[in-house]
Tab-separated table of C-alpha atoms in Angstrom:
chain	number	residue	atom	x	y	z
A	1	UNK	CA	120.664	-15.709	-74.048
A	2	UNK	CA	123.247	-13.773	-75.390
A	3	UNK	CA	124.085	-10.167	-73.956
A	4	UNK	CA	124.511	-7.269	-75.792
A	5	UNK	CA	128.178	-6.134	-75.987
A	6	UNK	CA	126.999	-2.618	-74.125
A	7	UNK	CA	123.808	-3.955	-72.358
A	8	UNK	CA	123.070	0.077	-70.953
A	9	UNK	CA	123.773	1.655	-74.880
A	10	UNK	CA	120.951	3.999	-75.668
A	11	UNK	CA	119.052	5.427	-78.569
A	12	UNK	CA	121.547	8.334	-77.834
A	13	UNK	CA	124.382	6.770	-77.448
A	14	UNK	CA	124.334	5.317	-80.534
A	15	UNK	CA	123.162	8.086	-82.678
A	16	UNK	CA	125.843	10.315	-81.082
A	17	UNK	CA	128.325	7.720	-82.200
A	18	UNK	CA	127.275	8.441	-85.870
A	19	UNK	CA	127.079	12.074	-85.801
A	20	UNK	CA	130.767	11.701	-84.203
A	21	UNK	CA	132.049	10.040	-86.784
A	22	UNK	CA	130.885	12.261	-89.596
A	23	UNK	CA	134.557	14.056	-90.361
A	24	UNK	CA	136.233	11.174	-90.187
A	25	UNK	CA	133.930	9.206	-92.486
A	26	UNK	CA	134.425	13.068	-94.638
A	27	UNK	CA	138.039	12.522	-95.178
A	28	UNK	CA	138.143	8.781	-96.031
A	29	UNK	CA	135.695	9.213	-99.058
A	30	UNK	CA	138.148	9.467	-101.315
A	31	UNK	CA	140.004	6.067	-100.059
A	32	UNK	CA	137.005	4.349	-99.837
A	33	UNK	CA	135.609	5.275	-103.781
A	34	UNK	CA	139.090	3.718	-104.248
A	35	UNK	CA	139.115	0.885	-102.152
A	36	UNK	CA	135.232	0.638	-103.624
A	37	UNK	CA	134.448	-0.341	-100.332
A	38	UNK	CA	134.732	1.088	-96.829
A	39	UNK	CA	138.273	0.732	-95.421
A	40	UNK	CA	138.869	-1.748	-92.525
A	41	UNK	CA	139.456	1.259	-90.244
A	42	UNK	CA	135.578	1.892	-90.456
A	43	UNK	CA	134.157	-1.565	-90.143
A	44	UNK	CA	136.443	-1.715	-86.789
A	45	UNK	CA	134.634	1.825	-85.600
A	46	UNK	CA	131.265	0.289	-86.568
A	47	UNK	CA	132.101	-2.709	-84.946
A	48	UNK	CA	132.486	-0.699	-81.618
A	49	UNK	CA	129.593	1.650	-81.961
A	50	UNK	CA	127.393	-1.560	-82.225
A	51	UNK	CA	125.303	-0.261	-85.660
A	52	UNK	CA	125.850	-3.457	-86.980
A	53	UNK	CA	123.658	-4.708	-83.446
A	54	UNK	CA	121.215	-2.310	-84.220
A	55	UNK	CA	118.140	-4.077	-85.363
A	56	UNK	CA	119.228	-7.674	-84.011
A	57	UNK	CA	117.313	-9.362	-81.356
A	58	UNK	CA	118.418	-8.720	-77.564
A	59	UNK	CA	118.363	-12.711	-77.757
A	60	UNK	CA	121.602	-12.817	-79.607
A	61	UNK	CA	123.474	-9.783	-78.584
A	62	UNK	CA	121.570	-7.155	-80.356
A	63	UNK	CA	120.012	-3.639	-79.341
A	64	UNK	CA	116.632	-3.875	-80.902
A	65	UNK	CA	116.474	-0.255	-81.012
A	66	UNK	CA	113.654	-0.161	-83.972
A	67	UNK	CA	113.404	2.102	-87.311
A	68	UNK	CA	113.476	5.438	-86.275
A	69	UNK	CA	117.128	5.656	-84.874
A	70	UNK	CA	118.211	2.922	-87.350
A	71	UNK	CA	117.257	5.105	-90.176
A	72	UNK	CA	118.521	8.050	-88.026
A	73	UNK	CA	121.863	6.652	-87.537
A	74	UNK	CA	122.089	5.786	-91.722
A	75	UNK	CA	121.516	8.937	-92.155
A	76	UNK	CA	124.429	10.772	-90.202
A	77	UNK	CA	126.780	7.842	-91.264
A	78	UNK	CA	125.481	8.647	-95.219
A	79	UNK	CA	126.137	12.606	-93.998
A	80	UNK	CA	129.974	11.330	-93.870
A	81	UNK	CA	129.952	9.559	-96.649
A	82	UNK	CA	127.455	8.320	-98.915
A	83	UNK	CA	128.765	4.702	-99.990
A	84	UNK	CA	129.762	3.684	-96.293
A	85	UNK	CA	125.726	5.153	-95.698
A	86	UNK	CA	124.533	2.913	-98.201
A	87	UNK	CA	126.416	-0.373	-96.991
A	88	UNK	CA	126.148	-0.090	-93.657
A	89	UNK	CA	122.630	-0.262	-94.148
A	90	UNK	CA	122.097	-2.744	-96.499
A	91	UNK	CA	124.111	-5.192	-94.509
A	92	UNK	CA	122.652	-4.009	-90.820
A	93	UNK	CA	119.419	-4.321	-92.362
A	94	UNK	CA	118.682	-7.803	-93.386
A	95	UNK	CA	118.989	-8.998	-89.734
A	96	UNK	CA	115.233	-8.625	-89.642
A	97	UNK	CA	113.864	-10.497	-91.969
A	98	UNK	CA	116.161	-13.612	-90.809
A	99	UNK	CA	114.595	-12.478	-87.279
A	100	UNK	CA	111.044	-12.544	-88.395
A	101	UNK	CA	110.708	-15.823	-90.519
A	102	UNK	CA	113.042	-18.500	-89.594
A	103	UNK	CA	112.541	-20.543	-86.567
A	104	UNK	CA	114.464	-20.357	-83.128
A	105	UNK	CA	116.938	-23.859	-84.282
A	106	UNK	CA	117.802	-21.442	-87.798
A	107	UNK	CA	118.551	-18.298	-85.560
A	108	UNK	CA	120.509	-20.328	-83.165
A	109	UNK	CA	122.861	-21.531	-85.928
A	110	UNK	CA	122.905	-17.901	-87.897
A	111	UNK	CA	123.882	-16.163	-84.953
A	112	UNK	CA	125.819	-18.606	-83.341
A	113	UNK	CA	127.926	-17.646	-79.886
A	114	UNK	CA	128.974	-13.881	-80.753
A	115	UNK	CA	125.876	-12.813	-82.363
A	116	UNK	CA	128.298	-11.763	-84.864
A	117	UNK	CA	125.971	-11.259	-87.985
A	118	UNK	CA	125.788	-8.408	-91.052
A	119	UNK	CA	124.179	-9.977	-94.772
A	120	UNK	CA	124.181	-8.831	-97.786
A	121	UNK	CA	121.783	-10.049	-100.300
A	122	UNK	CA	119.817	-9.222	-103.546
A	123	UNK	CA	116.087	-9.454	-103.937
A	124	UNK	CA	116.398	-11.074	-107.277
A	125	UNK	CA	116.235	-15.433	-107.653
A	126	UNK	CA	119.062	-16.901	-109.116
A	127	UNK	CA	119.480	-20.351	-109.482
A	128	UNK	CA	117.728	-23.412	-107.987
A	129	UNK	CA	117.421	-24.541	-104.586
A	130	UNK	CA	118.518	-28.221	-105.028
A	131	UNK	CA	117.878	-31.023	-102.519
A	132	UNK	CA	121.136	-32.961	-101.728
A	133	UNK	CA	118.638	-36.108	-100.105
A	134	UNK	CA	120.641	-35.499	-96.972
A	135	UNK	CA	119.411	-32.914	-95.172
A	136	UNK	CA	121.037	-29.993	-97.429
A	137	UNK	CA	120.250	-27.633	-100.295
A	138	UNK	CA	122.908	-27.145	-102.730
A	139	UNK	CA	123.055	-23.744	-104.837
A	140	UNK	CA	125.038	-22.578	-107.660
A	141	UNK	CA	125.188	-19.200	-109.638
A	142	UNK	CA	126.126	-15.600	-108.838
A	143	UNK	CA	123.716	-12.784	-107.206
A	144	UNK	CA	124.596	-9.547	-108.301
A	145	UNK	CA	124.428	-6.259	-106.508
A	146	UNK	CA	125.373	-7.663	-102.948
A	147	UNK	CA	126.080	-4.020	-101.428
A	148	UNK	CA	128.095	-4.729	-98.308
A	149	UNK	CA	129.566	-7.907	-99.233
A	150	UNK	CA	133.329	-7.485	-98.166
A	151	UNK	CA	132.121	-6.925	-94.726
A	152	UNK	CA	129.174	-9.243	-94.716
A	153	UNK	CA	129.012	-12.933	-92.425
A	154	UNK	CA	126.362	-14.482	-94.198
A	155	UNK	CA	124.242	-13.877	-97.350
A	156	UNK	CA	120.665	-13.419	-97.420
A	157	UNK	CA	119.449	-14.211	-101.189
A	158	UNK	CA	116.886	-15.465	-103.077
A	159	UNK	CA	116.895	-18.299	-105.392
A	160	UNK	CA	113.976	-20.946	-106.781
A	161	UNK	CA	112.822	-24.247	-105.597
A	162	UNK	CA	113.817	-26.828	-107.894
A	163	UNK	CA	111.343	-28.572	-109.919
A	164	UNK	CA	109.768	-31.886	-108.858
A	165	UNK	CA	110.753	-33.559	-112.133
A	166	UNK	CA	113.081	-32.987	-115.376
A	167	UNK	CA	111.238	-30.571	-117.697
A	168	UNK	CA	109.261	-28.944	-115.690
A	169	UNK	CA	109.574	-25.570	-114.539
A	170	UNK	CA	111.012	-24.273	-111.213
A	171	UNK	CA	108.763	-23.746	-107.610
A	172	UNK	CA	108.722	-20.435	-105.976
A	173	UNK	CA	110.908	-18.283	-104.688
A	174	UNK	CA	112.853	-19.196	-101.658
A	175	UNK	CA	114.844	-17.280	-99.306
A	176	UNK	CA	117.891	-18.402	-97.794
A	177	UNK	CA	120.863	-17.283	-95.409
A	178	UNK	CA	124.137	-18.760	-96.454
A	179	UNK	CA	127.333	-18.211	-94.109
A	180	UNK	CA	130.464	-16.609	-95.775
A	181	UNK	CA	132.381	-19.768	-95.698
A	182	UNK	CA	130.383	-21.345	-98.608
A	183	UNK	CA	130.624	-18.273	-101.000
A	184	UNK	CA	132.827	-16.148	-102.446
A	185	UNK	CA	133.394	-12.400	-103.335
A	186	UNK	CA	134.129	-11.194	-107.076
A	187	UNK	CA	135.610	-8.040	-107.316
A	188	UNK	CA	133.826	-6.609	-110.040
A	189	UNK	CA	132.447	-3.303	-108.698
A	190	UNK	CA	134.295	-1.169	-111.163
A	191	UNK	CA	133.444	1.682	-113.319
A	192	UNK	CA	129.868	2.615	-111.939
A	193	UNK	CA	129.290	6.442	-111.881
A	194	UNK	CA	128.256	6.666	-108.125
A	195	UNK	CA	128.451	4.545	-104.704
A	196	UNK	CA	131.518	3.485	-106.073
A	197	UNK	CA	132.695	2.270	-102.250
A	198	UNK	CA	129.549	0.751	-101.460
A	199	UNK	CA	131.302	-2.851	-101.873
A	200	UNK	CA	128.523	-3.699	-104.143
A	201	UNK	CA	129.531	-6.612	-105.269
A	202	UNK	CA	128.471	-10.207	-107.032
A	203	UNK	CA	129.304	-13.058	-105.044
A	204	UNK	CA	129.216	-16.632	-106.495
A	205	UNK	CA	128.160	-20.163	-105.195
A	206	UNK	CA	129.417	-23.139	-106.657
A	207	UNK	CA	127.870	-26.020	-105.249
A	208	UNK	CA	127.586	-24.378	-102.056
A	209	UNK	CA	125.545	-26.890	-99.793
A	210	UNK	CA	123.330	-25.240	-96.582
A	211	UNK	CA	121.021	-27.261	-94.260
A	212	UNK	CA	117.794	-27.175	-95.657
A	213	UNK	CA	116.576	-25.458	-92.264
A	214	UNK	CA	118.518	-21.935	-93.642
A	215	UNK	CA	116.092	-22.037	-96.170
A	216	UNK	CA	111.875	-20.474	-96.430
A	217	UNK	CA	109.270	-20.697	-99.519
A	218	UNK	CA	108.900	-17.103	-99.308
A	219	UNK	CA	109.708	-13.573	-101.096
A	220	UNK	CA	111.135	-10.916	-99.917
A	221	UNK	CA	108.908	-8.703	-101.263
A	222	UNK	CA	105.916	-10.222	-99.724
A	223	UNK	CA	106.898	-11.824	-96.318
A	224	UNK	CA	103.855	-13.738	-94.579
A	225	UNK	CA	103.214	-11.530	-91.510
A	226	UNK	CA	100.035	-10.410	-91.034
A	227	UNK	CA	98.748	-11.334	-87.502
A	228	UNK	CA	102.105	-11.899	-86.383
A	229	UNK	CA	105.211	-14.156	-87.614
A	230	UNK	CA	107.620	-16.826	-85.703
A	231	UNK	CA	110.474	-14.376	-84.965
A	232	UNK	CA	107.256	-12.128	-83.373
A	233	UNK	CA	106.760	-14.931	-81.090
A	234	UNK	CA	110.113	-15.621	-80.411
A	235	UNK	CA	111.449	-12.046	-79.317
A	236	UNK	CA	108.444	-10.695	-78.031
A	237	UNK	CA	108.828	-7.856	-80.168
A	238	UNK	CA	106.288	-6.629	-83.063
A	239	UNK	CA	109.225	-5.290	-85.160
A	240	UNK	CA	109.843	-8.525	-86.208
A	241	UNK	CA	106.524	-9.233	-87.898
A	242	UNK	CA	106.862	-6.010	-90.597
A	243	UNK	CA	106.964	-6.386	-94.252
A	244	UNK	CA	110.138	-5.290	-95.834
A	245	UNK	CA	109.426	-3.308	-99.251
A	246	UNK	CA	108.594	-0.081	-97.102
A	247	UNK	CA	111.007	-0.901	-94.895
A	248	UNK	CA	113.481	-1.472	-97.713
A	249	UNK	CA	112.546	1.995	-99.159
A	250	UNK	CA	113.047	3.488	-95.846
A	251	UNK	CA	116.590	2.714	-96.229
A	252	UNK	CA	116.717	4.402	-99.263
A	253	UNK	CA	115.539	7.446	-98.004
A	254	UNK	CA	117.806	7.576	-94.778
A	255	UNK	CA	120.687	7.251	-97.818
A	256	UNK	CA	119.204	9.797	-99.931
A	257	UNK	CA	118.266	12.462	-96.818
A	258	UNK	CA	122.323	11.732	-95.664
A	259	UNK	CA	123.500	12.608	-98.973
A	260	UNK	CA	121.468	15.681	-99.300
A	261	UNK	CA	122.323	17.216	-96.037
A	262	UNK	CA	125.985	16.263	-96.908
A	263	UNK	CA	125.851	18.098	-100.181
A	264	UNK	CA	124.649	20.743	-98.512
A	265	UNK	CA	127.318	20.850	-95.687
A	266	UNK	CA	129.332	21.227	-98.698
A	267	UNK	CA	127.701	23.772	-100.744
A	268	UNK	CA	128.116	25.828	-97.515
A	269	UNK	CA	131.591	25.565	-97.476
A	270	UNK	CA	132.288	26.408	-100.670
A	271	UNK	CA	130.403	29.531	-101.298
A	272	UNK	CA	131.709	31.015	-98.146
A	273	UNK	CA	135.199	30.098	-99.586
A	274	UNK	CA	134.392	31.542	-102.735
A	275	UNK	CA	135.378	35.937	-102.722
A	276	UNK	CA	133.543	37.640	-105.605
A	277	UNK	CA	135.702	38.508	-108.158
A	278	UNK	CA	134.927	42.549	-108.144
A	279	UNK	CA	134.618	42.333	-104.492
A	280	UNK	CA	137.132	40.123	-103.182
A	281	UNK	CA	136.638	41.124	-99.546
A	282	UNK	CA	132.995	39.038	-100.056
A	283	UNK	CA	132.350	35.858	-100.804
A	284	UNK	CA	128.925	34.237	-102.008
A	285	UNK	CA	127.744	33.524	-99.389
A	286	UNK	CA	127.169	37.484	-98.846
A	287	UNK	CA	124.788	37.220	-101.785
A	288	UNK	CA	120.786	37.003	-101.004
A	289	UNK	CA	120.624	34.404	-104.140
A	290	UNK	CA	123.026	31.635	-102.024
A	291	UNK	CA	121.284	32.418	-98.716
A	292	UNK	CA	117.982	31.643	-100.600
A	293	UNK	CA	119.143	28.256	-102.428
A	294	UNK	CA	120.613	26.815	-99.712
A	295	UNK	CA	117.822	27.646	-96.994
A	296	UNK	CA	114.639	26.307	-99.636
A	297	UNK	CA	117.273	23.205	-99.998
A	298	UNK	CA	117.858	23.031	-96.283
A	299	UNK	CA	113.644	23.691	-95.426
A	300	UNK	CA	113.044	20.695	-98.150
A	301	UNK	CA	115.664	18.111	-96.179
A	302	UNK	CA	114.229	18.869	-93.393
A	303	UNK	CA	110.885	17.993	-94.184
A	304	UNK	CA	111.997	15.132	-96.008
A	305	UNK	CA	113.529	13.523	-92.930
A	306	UNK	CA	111.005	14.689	-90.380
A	307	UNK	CA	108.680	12.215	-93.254
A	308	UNK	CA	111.428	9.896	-92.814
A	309	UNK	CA	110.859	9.348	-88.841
A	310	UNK	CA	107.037	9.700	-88.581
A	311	UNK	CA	106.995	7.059	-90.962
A	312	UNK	CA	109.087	5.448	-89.388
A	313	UNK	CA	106.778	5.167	-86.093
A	314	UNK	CA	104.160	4.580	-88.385
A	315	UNK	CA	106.060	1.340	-89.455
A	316	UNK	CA	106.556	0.389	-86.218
A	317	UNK	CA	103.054	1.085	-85.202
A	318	UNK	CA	101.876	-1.051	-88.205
A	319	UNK	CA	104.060	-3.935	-86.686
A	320	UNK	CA	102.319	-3.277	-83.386
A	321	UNK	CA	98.652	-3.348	-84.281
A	322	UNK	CA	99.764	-6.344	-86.804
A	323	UNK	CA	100.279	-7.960	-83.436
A	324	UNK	CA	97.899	-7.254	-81.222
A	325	UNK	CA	95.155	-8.153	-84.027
A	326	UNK	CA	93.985	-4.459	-83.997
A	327	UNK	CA	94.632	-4.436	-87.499
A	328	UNK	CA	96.987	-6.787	-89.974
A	329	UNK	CA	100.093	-5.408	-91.809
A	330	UNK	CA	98.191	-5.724	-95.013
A	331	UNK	CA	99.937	-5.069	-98.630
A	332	UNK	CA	97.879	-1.883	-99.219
A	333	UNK	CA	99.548	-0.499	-95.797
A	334	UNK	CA	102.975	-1.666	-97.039
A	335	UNK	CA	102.157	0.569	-100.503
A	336	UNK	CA	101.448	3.336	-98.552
A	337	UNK	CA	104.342	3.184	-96.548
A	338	UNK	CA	106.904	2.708	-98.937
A	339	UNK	CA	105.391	5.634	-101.064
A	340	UNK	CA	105.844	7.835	-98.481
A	341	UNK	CA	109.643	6.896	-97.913
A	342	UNK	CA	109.924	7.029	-101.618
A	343	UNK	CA	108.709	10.060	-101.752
A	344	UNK	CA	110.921	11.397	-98.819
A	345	UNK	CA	113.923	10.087	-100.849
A	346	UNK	CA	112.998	11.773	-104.109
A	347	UNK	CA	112.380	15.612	-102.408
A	348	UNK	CA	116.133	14.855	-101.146
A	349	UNK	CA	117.480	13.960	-104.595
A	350	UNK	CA	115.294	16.839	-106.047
A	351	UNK	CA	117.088	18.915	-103.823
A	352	UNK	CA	120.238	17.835	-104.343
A	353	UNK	CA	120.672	17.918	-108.277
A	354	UNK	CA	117.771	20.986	-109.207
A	355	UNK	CA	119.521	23.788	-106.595
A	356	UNK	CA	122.450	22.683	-104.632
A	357	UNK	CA	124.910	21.161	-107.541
A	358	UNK	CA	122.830	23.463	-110.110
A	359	UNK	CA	124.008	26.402	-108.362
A	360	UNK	CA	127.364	25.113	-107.002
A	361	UNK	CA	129.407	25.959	-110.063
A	362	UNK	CA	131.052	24.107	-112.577
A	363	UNK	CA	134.166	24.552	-110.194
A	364	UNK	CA	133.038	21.575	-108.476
A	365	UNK	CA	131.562	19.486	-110.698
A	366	UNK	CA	135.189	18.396	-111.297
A	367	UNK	CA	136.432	14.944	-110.207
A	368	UNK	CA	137.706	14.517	-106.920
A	369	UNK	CA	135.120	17.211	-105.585
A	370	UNK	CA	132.870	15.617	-102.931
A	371	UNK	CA	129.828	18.000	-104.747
A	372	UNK	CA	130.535	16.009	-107.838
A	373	UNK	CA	130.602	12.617	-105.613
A	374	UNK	CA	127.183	13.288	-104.075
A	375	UNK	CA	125.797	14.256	-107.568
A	376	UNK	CA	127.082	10.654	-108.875
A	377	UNK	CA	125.899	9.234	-105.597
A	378	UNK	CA	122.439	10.471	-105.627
A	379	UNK	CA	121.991	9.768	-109.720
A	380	UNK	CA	123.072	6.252	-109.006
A	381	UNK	CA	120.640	5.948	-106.241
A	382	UNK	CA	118.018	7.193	-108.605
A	383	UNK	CA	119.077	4.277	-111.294
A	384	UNK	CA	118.285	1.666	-108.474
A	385	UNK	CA	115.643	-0.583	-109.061
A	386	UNK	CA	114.291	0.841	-105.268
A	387	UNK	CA	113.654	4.205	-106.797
A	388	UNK	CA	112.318	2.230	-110.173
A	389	UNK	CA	109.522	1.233	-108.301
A	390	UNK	CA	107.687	4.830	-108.043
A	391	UNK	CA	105.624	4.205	-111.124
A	392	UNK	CA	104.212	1.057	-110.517
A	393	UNK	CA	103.903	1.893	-106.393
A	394	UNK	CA	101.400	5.079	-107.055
A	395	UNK	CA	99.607	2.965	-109.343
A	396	UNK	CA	99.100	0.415	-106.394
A	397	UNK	CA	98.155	3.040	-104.078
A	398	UNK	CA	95.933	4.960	-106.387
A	399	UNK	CA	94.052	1.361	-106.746
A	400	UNK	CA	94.047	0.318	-103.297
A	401	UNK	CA	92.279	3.683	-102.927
A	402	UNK	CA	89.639	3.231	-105.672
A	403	UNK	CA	88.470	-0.861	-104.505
A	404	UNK	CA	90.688	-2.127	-107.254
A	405	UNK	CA	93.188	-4.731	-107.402
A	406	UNK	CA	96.520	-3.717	-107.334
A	407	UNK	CA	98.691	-6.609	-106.036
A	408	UNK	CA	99.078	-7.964	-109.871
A	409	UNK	CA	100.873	-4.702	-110.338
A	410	UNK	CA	104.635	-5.894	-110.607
A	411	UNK	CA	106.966	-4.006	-108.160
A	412	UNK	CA	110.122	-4.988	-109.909
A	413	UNK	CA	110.094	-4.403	-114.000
C-alpha cells in the first residue's frame, strides 16, 4: 500500500491551502488566459498541496477526503481564478470513477508506484474500441473538450465497442483510461469567449494500443453501482460506489459558486475605488444602491454554496446507504441530486450576470478587466453541455415524481 505524501493532512489543511493561494492564483489570470492553460508554477503548488490526491484512494497515495471539501477546495481555487477552478477539477475528478469500476490488477497499473494520477476525459464516444487479438485494444480519433489535458497522466474517455462483423453497427459504449504516453495534445483551444486557460483541449489517438484490462462496457453517465461496485469493495469506502452525473454537476457548481464570489470580491473593489464625480471625497460604495446589490448577490452565493455542501453529504450519504443495502443509488436519486447542484450553479450565474456585472459599469466590461473575465467565464460555463442538461433533468425529476418513466429522457441533446 502506498502512503499518502502527508499521511496527517486534514480536511483543513487542505482547504486552507486553497484559500491561501487565492491572490496568487488573482494575479496569474491574465498569464494563464494567455498561456490558455494554468502556468507550470501552479501545477507545482497543486502538486504540493496534494488537491490532485484529493479524491484518490488511501491505497495508492491518496487522501480520500470525500465531496464536501473537494467541492470546497474547487471553489476557493475557482475564487482565484476561474479556468485553473475549472481544470483542476475536471482532472482531480475522474480519479473516482477509475476507483469505482475497474478491478484491483487495472488500478495497480493506473496508479502505478507514485500514485501519480490526474485525467482528463470527455463524456462523448469517439471511435471504436478495436481488438488487436493480443491482449490489447487499439483506438484512433480525437476527443474534444479534454479540460485539463496539459497537466493530465492519463485519459479517461469514452469510445464504442467494435462491431462483431463488417457492416454491422458498433456495441456500446466503453470506458477506458489511456496513459499520456499513447496520446497526444493539440493545441487548439483558441478563440473561445471564456475559460480560455482551462487547457481545454482535443487530444488525438492514432493507433494507440491499451491492454484490454484499461477498458469497461459501461457509460459514464450511468455507472453500474447500485448495491455497491468493485472499487467499493476494494477501498472499503462507499464513495466509490456513487454515480457521476450529480457528481459531475457538483463540479459545476463548486466552479460557478468560485466565480461568483470572485466577481464579487471584485465588484467590491471597484466601487470602493470608484469617487463620485460631484462628490469626489465618496466613492460608491457610500451609496445605499451598491450596499444593496452586492449584499442580495452576496445572501444568494451564500445560499447557493451552503446547497452546494448539504448536497454534497447527501451524495455521500447516498453512497453510504447504496452500501449498506439501506437503500440503492438509484437513477431517480442521481436526478435529484444533480438538479439540486444545477440549480446551485445557476443562482450563482444569475447572480453574477443580472446584478454584479449589470451594475459594475461599462468601465469594466473592458478587456483585460477580471469583471469582464468572470462574465465570459460564467457565460461559457452556461454554454456547456453540463448546464444544457437543465431542461431535460426537471423533466426526469418531474416524472420520477409522477410514476412515470423518465430514464428514456436523453441527458445529452
Amino acid at each position: 500500500m502506498l502512503a499518502a505524501p502527508e499521511p496527517d493532512l486534514t480536511e483543513h489543511d487542505i482547504i486552507e491551502r486553497a484559500v491561501a493561494l487565492r491572490p496568487v492564483l488573482l494575479e496569474r489570470q491574465p498569464e494563464t488566459e494567455r498561456l490558455t492553460h494554468y502556468p507550470k508554477d501552479t501545477h507545482e503548488d497543486f502538486l504540493r498541496a496534494g488537491f490532485y490526491r484529493m479524491l484518490q484512494p488511501r491505497r495508492y497515495g491518496g487522501y480520500e477526503f470525500g465531496l464536501p471539501v473537494f467541492y470546497r477546495v474547487v471553489t476557493e481555487i475557482a475564487r482565484g481564478c476561474p479556468s485553473t477552478g475549472w481544470a483542476l477539477s475536471l482532472t482531480a475528478a475522474h480519479v473516482l470513477q477509475v476507483a469505482t469500476l475497474f478491478d484491483e490488477q487495472a488500478q495497480d497499473e493506473i496508479f502505478g508506484a507514485d500514485g501519480d494520477f490526474r485525467a482528463a476525459s470527455t463524456v462523448v464516444p469517439v471511435g471504436v474500441a478495436q481488438p488487436d487479438g493480443n491482449g490489447h485494444v487499439v483506438l484512433d480519433g480525437i476527443w474534444p473538450y479534454s479540460s485539463g489535458a496539459p497537466y493530465s497522466t492519463h485519459y479517461v474517455g469514452q469510445t464504442l465497442r467494435a462491431p462483431a462483423a463488417p457492416g454491422e453497427t458498433p456495441g456500446p459504449p466503453v470506458l477506458f483510461v489511456a496513459p499520456r504516453s499513447v496520446w497526444t495534445v493539440l493545441d487548439d483551444w483558441h478563440g473561445v469567449l471564456g475559460l480560455r486557460g482551462s487547457g481545454s483541449n482535443s487530444i488525438h489517438m492514432e493507433q494507440a494500443r491499451i491492454p484490454a484490462h484499461l477498458t469497461r462496457e459501461a457509460f459514464l453517465l450511468d455507472l453500474p453501482v447500485e448495491g455497491g461496485s468493485v472499487g467499493s469493495t476494494l477501498h472499503g469506502n462507499p464513495m466509490y460506489a456513487g454515480r457521476a452525473p450529480s457528481f459531475f454537476h457538483g463540479e459545476l457548481a463548486a466552479i460557478m459558486i468560485g466565480t461568483a464570489y470572485a466577481a464579487a470580491d471584485e465588484y467590491a473593489r471597484v466601487v470602493a475605488a470608484r469617487p463620485l464625480t460631484l462628490e469626489p471625497d465618496r466613492t460608491r460604495a457610500d451609496l445605499h444602491d451598491y450596499q444593496r446589490h452586492l449584499g442580495e448577490a452576496l445572501g444568494i452565493i451564500d445560499m447557493a454554496e451552503a446547497a452546494l455542501r448539504q448536497t454534497a453529504q447527501d451524495w455521500m450519504e447516498t453512497c453510504r446507504r447504496n452500501v449498506t443495502g439501506e437503500a440503492p443509488f438509484t437513477v431517480v436519486e442521481d436526478n435529484r441530486l444533480a438538479l439540486m447542484f444545477l440549480n446551485a450553479g445557476r443562482a450563482a450565474w444569475d447572480v453574477l450576470q443580472g446584478i454584479l456585472f449589470r451594475t459594475a459599469g461599462s468601465r469594466h466590461a473592458r478587456d483585460g478587466e477580471r469583471m469582464q473575465r468572470y462574465f465570459r467565464d460564467a457565460a461559457t460555463y452556461w454554454t456547456h453541455v453540463g448546464a444544457g442538461m437543465a431542461e431535460p433533468l426537471t423533466r426526469r425529476v418531474g416524472c420520477d415524481r409522477l410514476g412515470l418513466p423518465s430514464q428514456d429522457i436523453p441527458l445529452i441533446p
